[in-house]
PDB file of C-alpha atoms in Angstrom:
ATOM      1  CA  ASN I 263       0.000   0.000   0.000  1.00  0.00           C
ATOM      2  CA  LEU I 264       1.043   3.590  -0.640  1.00  0.00           C
ATOM      3  CA  ILE I 265       0.604   5.336   2.706  1.00  0.00           C
ATOM      4  CA  ALA I 266       2.214   8.710   1.936  1.00  0.00           C
ATOM      5  CA  GLY I 267       3.862  10.525  -0.937  1.00  0.00           C
ATOM      6  CA  GLY I 268       4.003  13.564  -3.129  1.00  0.00           C
ATOM      7  CA  TRP I 269       5.781  15.730  -5.681  1.00  0.00           C
ATOM      8  CA  VAL I 270       8.385  18.246  -4.497  1.00  0.00           C
ATOM      9  CA  PRO I 271      10.001  20.887  -6.749  1.00  0.00           C
ATOM     10  CA  TYR I 272      13.534  21.949  -5.996  1.00  0.00           C
ATOM     11  CA  ASP I 273      13.776  25.649  -5.178  1.00  0.00           C
ATOM     12  CA  PRO I 274      13.103  27.407  -8.511  1.00  0.00           C
ATOM     13  CA  ASN I 275      15.747  29.964  -7.549  1.00  0.00           C
ATOM     14  CA  ASP I 276      18.333  27.172  -7.523  1.00  0.00           C
ATOM     15  CA  ALA I 277      17.692  26.269 -11.144  1.00  0.00           C
ATOM     16  CA  GLU I 278      16.716  29.762 -12.313  1.00  0.00           C
ATOM     17  CA  THR I 279      13.990  28.367 -14.521  1.00  0.00           C
ATOM     18  CA  ASP I 280      10.198  28.480 -14.691  1.00  0.00           C
ATOM     19  CA  THR I 281      10.238  24.681 -14.921  1.00  0.00           C
ATOM     20  CA  PRO I 282      11.964  23.646 -11.699  1.00  0.00           C
ATOM     21  CA  TRP I 283      13.580  20.254 -11.418  1.00  0.00           C
ATOM     22  CA  SER I 284      11.760  18.075  -8.934  1.00  0.00           C
ATOM     23  CA  PHE I 285      11.369  14.678  -7.302  1.00  0.00           C
ATOM     24  CA  THR I 286       8.511  12.373  -6.418  1.00  0.00           C
ATOM     25  CA  TRP I 287       8.443  10.249  -3.285  1.00  0.00           C
ATOM     26  CA  GLY I 288       6.328   7.595  -1.654  1.00  0.00           C
ATOM     27  CA  VAL I 289       6.191   5.422   1.457  1.00  0.00           C
ATOM     28  CA  PHE I 290       5.017   1.874   0.870  1.00  0.00           C
ATOM     29  CA  GLU I 291       3.755  -0.707   3.364  1.00  0.00           C
ATOM     30  CA  SER I 292       3.546  -4.469   2.832  1.00  0.00           C
ATOM     31  CA  LYS I 293      -0.007  -5.767   3.018  1.00  0.00           C
ATOM     32  CA  THR I 294       1.205  -9.012   4.559  1.00  0.00           C
ATOM     33  CA  THR I 295       4.023  -8.018   6.946  1.00  0.00           C
ATOM     34  CA  GLY I 296       3.437  -4.324   7.592  1.00  0.00           C
ATOM     35  CA  GLU I 297       7.067  -3.571   6.702  1.00  0.00           C
ATOM     36  CA  ARG I 298       7.726  -0.166   5.188  1.00  0.00           C
ATOM     37  CA  PHE I 299      10.182   1.422   2.808  1.00  0.00           C
ATOM     38  CA  ALA I 300      10.319   4.778   1.036  1.00  0.00           C
ATOM     39  CA  VAL I 301      11.331   5.571  -2.541  1.00  0.00           C
ATOM     40  CA  SER I 302      12.147   8.767  -4.402  1.00  0.00           C
ATOM     41  CA  SER I 303      12.704   9.362  -8.109  1.00  0.00           C
ATOM     42  CA  THR I 304      14.321  12.458  -9.574  1.00  0.00           C
ATOM     43  CA  HIS I 305      15.983  14.167 -12.525  1.00  0.00           C
ATOM     44  CA  ILE I 306      18.804  16.442 -11.419  1.00  0.00           C
ATOM     45  CA  LEU I 307      19.961  19.484 -13.376  1.00  0.00           C
ATOM     46  CA  SER I 308      22.046  18.581 -16.428  1.00  0.00           C
ATOM     47  CA  SER I 309      25.445  20.113 -17.051  1.00  0.00           C
ATOM     48  CA  GLY I 310      24.465  21.736 -20.354  1.00  0.00           C
ATOM     49  CA  TRP I 311      21.182  23.290 -19.234  1.00  0.00           C
ATOM     50  CA  PHE I 312      22.535  26.841 -18.966  1.00  0.00           C
ATOM     51  CA  GLY I 313      25.184  26.479 -21.662  1.00  0.00           C
ATOM     52  CA  PRO I 314      28.837  25.426 -21.588  1.00  0.00           C
ATOM     53  CA  SER I 315      30.019  28.629 -19.889  1.00  0.00           C
ATOM     54  CA  VAL I 316      27.949  28.093 -16.719  1.00  0.00           C
ATOM     55  CA  ASP I 317      29.235  25.866 -13.920  1.00  0.00           C
ATOM     56  CA  SER I 318      26.111  23.976 -12.874  1.00  0.00           C
ATOM     57  CA  GLU I 319      27.888  21.639 -10.445  1.00  0.00           C
ATOM     58  CA  PRO I 320      26.992  23.748  -7.362  1.00  0.00           C
ATOM     59  CA  LEU I 321      23.324  23.558  -8.332  1.00  0.00           C
ATOM     60  CA  ARG I 322      23.494  19.790  -8.652  1.00  0.00           C
ATOM     61  CA  GLN I 323      25.177  19.619  -5.266  1.00  0.00           C
ATOM     62  CA  GLN I 324      22.383  21.674  -3.724  1.00  0.00           C
ATOM     63  CA  GLN I 325      19.614  19.660  -5.357  1.00  0.00           C
ATOM     64  CA  ILE I 326      21.083  16.350  -4.222  1.00  0.00           C
ATOM     65  CA  ALA I 327      21.645  17.730  -0.715  1.00  0.00           C
ATOM     66  CA  ASP I 328      18.010  18.910  -0.580  1.00  0.00           C
ATOM     67  CA  LEU I 329      16.751  15.516  -1.752  1.00  0.00           C
ATOM     68  CA  VAL I 330      18.908  13.620   0.746  1.00  0.00           C
ATOM     69  CA  ALA I 331      17.747  15.865   3.601  1.00  0.00           C
ATOM     70  CA  PHE I 332      14.084  15.467   2.633  1.00  0.00           C
ATOM     71  CA  MET I 333      14.320  11.692   2.433  1.00  0.00           C
ATOM     72  CA  LYS I 334      16.179  11.605   5.745  1.00  0.00           C
ATOM     73  CA  ASN I 335      13.150  13.258   7.321  1.00  0.00           C
ATOM     74  CA  VAL I 336      10.905  10.682   5.630  1.00  0.00           C
ATOM     75  CA  GLU I 337      13.116   7.888   6.939  1.00  0.00           C
ATOM     76  CA  ASP I 338      12.880   9.262  10.484  1.00  0.00           C
ATOM     77  CA  GLU I 339       9.161  10.059  10.401  1.00  0.00           C
ATOM     78  CA  TYR I 340       8.048   6.703   9.019  1.00  0.00           C
ATOM     79  CA  ASP I 341      10.832   4.642  10.617  1.00  0.00           C
ATOM     80  CA  CYS I 342      11.785   2.917   7.381  1.00  0.00           C
ATOM     81  CA  PRO I 343      14.738   2.577   5.000  1.00  0.00           C
ATOM     82  CA  VAL I 344      14.870   4.680   1.832  1.00  0.00           C
ATOM     83  CA  ILE I 345      15.767   4.173  -1.815  1.00  0.00           C
ATOM     84  CA  LEU I 346      16.749   7.214  -3.904  1.00  0.00           C
ATOM     85  CA  MET I 347      16.870   6.628  -7.647  1.00  0.00           C
ATOM     86  CA  GLY I 348      17.062   8.669 -10.796  1.00  0.00           C
ATOM     87  CA  ASP I 349      19.086  10.528 -13.393  1.00  0.00           C
ATOM     88  CA  TYR I 350      21.460  12.566 -11.250  1.00  0.00           C
ATOM     89  CA  ASN I 351      23.696  13.797 -14.100  1.00  0.00           C
ATOM     90  CA  THR I 352      26.440  13.109 -11.576  1.00  0.00           C
ATOM     91  CA  ASN I 353      29.219  10.524 -11.799  1.00  0.00           C
ATOM     92  CA  PRO I 354      31.163   9.068  -8.868  1.00  0.00           C
ATOM     93  CA  SER I 355      34.067  11.472  -9.477  1.00  0.00           C
ATOM     94  CA  SER I 356      31.988  14.613  -8.982  1.00  0.00           C
ATOM     95  CA  ASP I 357      31.703  16.776  -5.888  1.00  0.00           C
ATOM     96  CA  ALA I 358      27.904  16.542  -6.091  1.00  0.00           C
ATOM     97  CA  TYR I 359      28.102  12.776  -5.568  1.00  0.00           C
ATOM     98  CA  VAL I 360      29.595  13.391  -2.129  1.00  0.00           C
ATOM     99  CA  ALA I 361      26.205  14.709  -0.980  1.00  0.00           C
ATOM    100  CA  PHE I 362      24.995  11.099  -0.943  1.00  0.00           C
ATOM    101  CA  GLU I 363      27.798  10.181   1.403  1.00  0.00           C
ATOM    102  CA  LEU I 364      27.206  12.987   3.889  1.00  0.00           C
ATOM    103  CA  GLY I 365      24.646  13.036   6.674  1.00  0.00           C
ATOM    104  CA  ASN I 366      22.568  10.007   5.781  1.00  0.00           C
ATOM    105  CA  LYS I 367      25.547   7.881   4.631  1.00  0.00           C
ATOM    106  CA  LEU I 368      23.659   6.523   1.637  1.00  0.00           C
ATOM    107  CA  LEU I 369      25.184   3.633  -0.296  1.00  0.00           C
ATOM    108  CA  SER I 370      25.234   2.956  -4.005  1.00  0.00           C
ATOM    109  CA  ALA I 371      23.316  -0.240  -4.686  1.00  0.00           C
ATOM    110  CA  ARG I 372      25.722  -0.750  -7.580  1.00  0.00           C
ATOM    111  CA  ASP I 373      28.546  -1.046  -5.032  1.00  0.00           C
ATOM    112  CA  VAL I 374      26.941  -3.338  -2.455  1.00  0.00           C
ATOM    113  CA  ALA I 375      24.486  -5.574  -4.346  1.00  0.00           C
ATOM    114  CA  THR I 376      25.185  -9.296  -4.201  1.00  0.00           C
ATOM    115  CA  VAL I 377      24.925  -9.569  -8.000  1.00  0.00           C
ATOM    116  CA  VAL I 378      25.728  -6.678 -10.354  1.00  0.00           C
ATOM    117  CA  GLU I 379      25.163  -6.687 -14.108  1.00  0.00           C
ATOM    118  CA  GLY I 380      26.508  -3.921 -16.349  1.00  0.00           C
ATOM    119  CA  ARG I 381      28.447  -2.277 -13.539  1.00  0.00           C
ATOM    120  CA  ASN I 382      30.781  -0.303 -15.788  1.00  0.00           C
ATOM    121  CA  PHE I 383      28.308   0.475 -18.546  1.00  0.00           C
ATOM    122  CA  ARG I 384      27.754   4.138 -19.316  1.00  0.00           C
ATOM    123  CA  THR I 385      24.158   5.012 -18.499  1.00  0.00           C
ATOM    124  CA  HIS I 386      23.458   7.857 -20.945  1.00  0.00           C
ATOM    125  CA  ASN I 387      23.642   8.752 -24.649  1.00  0.00           C
ATOM    126  CA  VAL I 388      22.337   5.373 -25.685  1.00  0.00           C
ATOM    127  CA  LEU I 389      20.095   6.365 -28.604  1.00  0.00           C
ATOM    128  CA  ARG I 390      23.037   6.018 -30.976  1.00  0.00           C
ATOM    129  CA  SER I 391      24.592   2.644 -31.660  1.00  0.00           C
ATOM    130  CA  GLU I 392      28.064   2.292 -30.190  1.00  0.00           C
ATOM    131  CA  PRO I 393      30.767  -0.374 -30.524  1.00  0.00           C
ATOM    132  CA  THR I 394      31.143  -0.636 -26.757  1.00  0.00           C
ATOM    133  CA  ARG I 395      29.355   0.423 -23.598  1.00  0.00           C
ATOM    134  CA  THR I 396      32.150  -0.391 -21.163  1.00  0.00           C
ATOM    135  CA  ASP I 397      33.421   2.583 -19.182  1.00  0.00           C
ATOM    136  CA  PRO I 398      35.933   1.376 -16.563  1.00  0.00           C
ATOM    137  CA  THR I 399      36.461   4.932 -15.290  1.00  0.00           C
ATOM    138  CA  ASN I 400      32.702   5.263 -14.541  1.00  0.00           C
ATOM    139  CA  ILE I 401      32.727   8.840 -15.842  1.00  0.00           C
ATOM    140  CA  GLY I 402      29.612   8.033 -17.863  1.00  0.00           C
ATOM    141  CA  VAL I 403      27.740   6.435 -14.949  1.00  0.00           C
ATOM    142  CA  ILE I 404      25.320   9.224 -14.019  1.00  0.00           C
ATOM    143  CA  ASP I 405      22.192   7.272 -13.047  1.00  0.00           C
ATOM    144  CA  HIS I 406      22.173   5.813  -9.559  1.00  0.00           C
ATOM    145  CA  ILE I 407      20.107   3.888  -7.035  1.00  0.00           C
ATOM    146  CA  MET I 408      21.136   4.889  -3.514  1.00  0.00           C
ATOM    147  CA  ILE I 409      19.964   3.019  -0.418  1.00  0.00           C
ATOM    148  CA  SER I 410      19.946   3.325   3.352  1.00  0.00           C
ATOM    149  CA  PRO I 411      22.871   1.486   4.960  1.00  0.00           C
ATOM    150  CA  THR I 412      20.433  -0.430   7.158  1.00  0.00           C
ATOM    151  CA  GLY I 413      17.150  -2.068   6.171  1.00  0.00           C
ATOM    152  CA  ILE I 414      17.667  -2.792   2.468  1.00  0.00           C
ATOM    153  CA  MET I 415      19.331  -5.978   1.185  1.00  0.00           C
ATOM    154  CA  PRO I 416      20.178  -5.358  -2.496  1.00  0.00           C
ATOM    155  CA  ASP I 417      20.199  -8.819  -4.054  1.00  0.00           C
ATOM    156  CA  LYS I 418      20.670  -7.794  -7.683  1.00  0.00           C
ATOM    157  CA  TYR I 419      21.521  -4.524  -9.458  1.00  0.00           C
ATOM    158  CA  GLN I 420      21.231  -4.308 -13.231  1.00  0.00           C
ATOM    159  CA  ASN I 421      21.882  -1.789 -15.968  1.00  0.00           C
ATOM    160  CA  LEU I 422      19.477  -3.135 -18.568  1.00  0.00           C
ATOM    161  CA  VAL I 423      21.032  -3.206 -22.035  1.00  0.00           C
ATOM    162  CA  GLU I 424      20.015  -4.947 -25.201  1.00  0.00           C
ATOM    163  CA  GLU I 425      22.017  -7.786 -26.665  1.00  0.00           C
ATOM    164  CA  TYR I 426      25.165  -7.132 -28.647  1.00  0.00           C
ATOM    165  CA  ALA I 427      24.514  -7.894 -32.327  1.00  0.00           C
ATOM    166  CA  ASP I 428      26.086  -7.089 -35.697  1.00  0.00           C
ATOM    167  CA  GLY I 429      29.067  -5.436 -34.027  1.00  0.00           C
ATOM    168  CA  LYS I 430      27.018  -2.857 -32.102  1.00  0.00           C
ATOM    169  CA  TYR I 431      24.678  -2.398 -29.156  1.00  0.00           C
ATOM    170  CA  THR I 432      21.311  -1.042 -30.275  1.00  0.00           C
ATOM    171  CA  TYR I 433      18.982   0.938 -28.000  1.00  0.00           C
ATOM    172  CA  SER I 434      15.482   2.156 -28.647  1.00  0.00           C
ATOM    173  CA  TYR I 435      13.781   3.048 -25.377  1.00  0.00           C
ATOM    174  CA  SER I 436      15.514   6.155 -24.010  1.00  0.00           C
ATOM    175  CA  ASP I 437      18.685   8.248 -23.973  1.00  0.00           C
ATOM    176  CA  HIS I 438      19.517   6.507 -20.662  1.00  0.00           C
ATOM    177  CA  VAL I 439      19.926   2.865 -19.707  1.00  0.00           C
ATOM    178  CA  PRO I 440      17.227   1.682 -17.278  1.00  0.00           C
ATOM    179  CA  SER I 441      18.492   0.453 -13.930  1.00  0.00           C
ATOM    180  CA  ARG I 442      16.741  -2.187 -11.845  1.00  0.00           C
ATOM    181  CA  LEU I 443      17.199  -3.229  -8.228  1.00  0.00           C
ATOM    182  CA  SER I 444      15.883  -6.433  -6.683  1.00  0.00           C
ATOM    183  CA  PHE I 445      15.940  -6.154  -2.890  1.00  0.00           C
ATOM    184  CA  ARG I 446      14.641  -7.471   0.392  1.00  0.00           C
ATOM    185  CA  LEU I 447      13.863  -5.680   3.628  1.00  0.00           C
ATOM    186  CA  THR I 448      16.234  -6.728   6.402  1.00  0.00           C
ATOM    187  CA  ASP I 449      17.772  -5.629   9.683  1.00  0.00           C
ATOM    188  CA  GLU I 450      21.296  -6.016   8.325  1.00  0.00           C
ATOM    189  CA  THR I 451      23.695  -3.085   7.917  1.00  0.00           C
ATOM    190  CA  HIS I 452      26.076  -2.628   4.997  1.00  0.00           C
ATOM    191  CA  THR I 453      29.602  -1.296   5.173  1.00  0.00           C
ATOM    192  CA  HIS I 454      29.813   2.332   4.124  1.00  0.00           C
ATOM    193  CA  SER I 455      30.896   2.758   0.495  1.00  0.00           C
ATOM    194  CA  TYR I 456      33.172   5.780   0.905  1.00  0.00           C
ATOM    195  CA  GLY I 457      36.266   3.711   0.117  1.00  0.00           C
ATOM    196  CA  GLN I 458      34.699   2.453  -3.098  1.00  0.00           C
ATOM    197  CA  TRP I 459      33.619   5.969  -4.013  1.00  0.00           C
ATOM    198  CA  GLN I 460      37.097   7.357  -3.351  1.00  0.00           C
ATOM    199  CA  GLN I 461      38.679   4.687  -5.556  1.00  0.00           C
ATOM    200  CA  GLU I 462      36.308   5.515  -8.403  1.00  0.00           C
ATOM    201  CA  LYS I 463      36.966   9.227  -7.946  1.00  0.00           C
ATOM    202  CA  ASP I 464      40.704   8.568  -8.167  1.00  0.00           C
ATOM    203  CA  ASN I 465      40.199   6.454 -11.298  1.00  0.00           C
ATOM    204  CA  CYS I 466      38.106   9.171 -12.931  1.00  0.00           C
ATOM    205  CA  ASN I 467      40.566  11.907 -12.030  1.00  0.00           C
ATOM    206  CA  ALA I 468      43.477   9.856 -13.387  1.00  0.00           C
ATOM    207  CA  HIS I 469      41.573   9.366 -16.631  1.00  0.00           C
ATOM    208  CA  GLU I 470      40.884  13.092 -16.922  1.00  0.00           C
ATOM    209  CA  LEU I 471      44.542  13.966 -16.272  1.00  0.00           C
ATOM    210  CA  LYS I 472      45.684  11.474 -18.901  1.00  0.00           C
ATOM    211  CA  LYS I 473      43.183  12.841 -21.421  1.00  0.00           C
ATOM    212  CA  ASP I 474      44.132  16.468 -20.760  1.00  0.00           C
ATOM    213  CA  GLY I 475      47.843  15.672 -20.798  1.00  0.00           C
TER     214      GLY I 475
END
């Protein structure tokens, strides 16, 4: 059952647009066990929204921080774990990604799931056919499913891609790869993913330095 939820725009002044970026959220309760969990879905400001001369990273940082804070309140009010998913236009090397790690200590389901499929696949620009989707630096991984460190057991995380055929991957559904998480509610706690995040940040930064050099 859906027991609470809504639509929340980010502060229009943050995005300086008449069409503010926003998120939806809901708290769900099992009809059989009474267990609860909360979910949010969002689309964070893209880097090219205001043009190449505008640094939009601070706005992404603020939007993610606002979302994390809101869902922390939901977690506390309804005494349940949370799942935050969406197109964050933010890769693990970015400063905005750190907002997930602060305060609520959210984990990337991609890092802690028992089974992971398509871990290093870029998650955007998939309308065109490409010879490869592998991105070991994770610079192109900008869609994420973040979870509470306690209460969610992520059994399987997938980036859903079509089969490789005729020398190319072909996509038809969106400009982003759908992500799917299979999970169970549990009392177990996961180890914080900061070490994994720091390693990916270092990998991304090394890639950028090599490219620029």
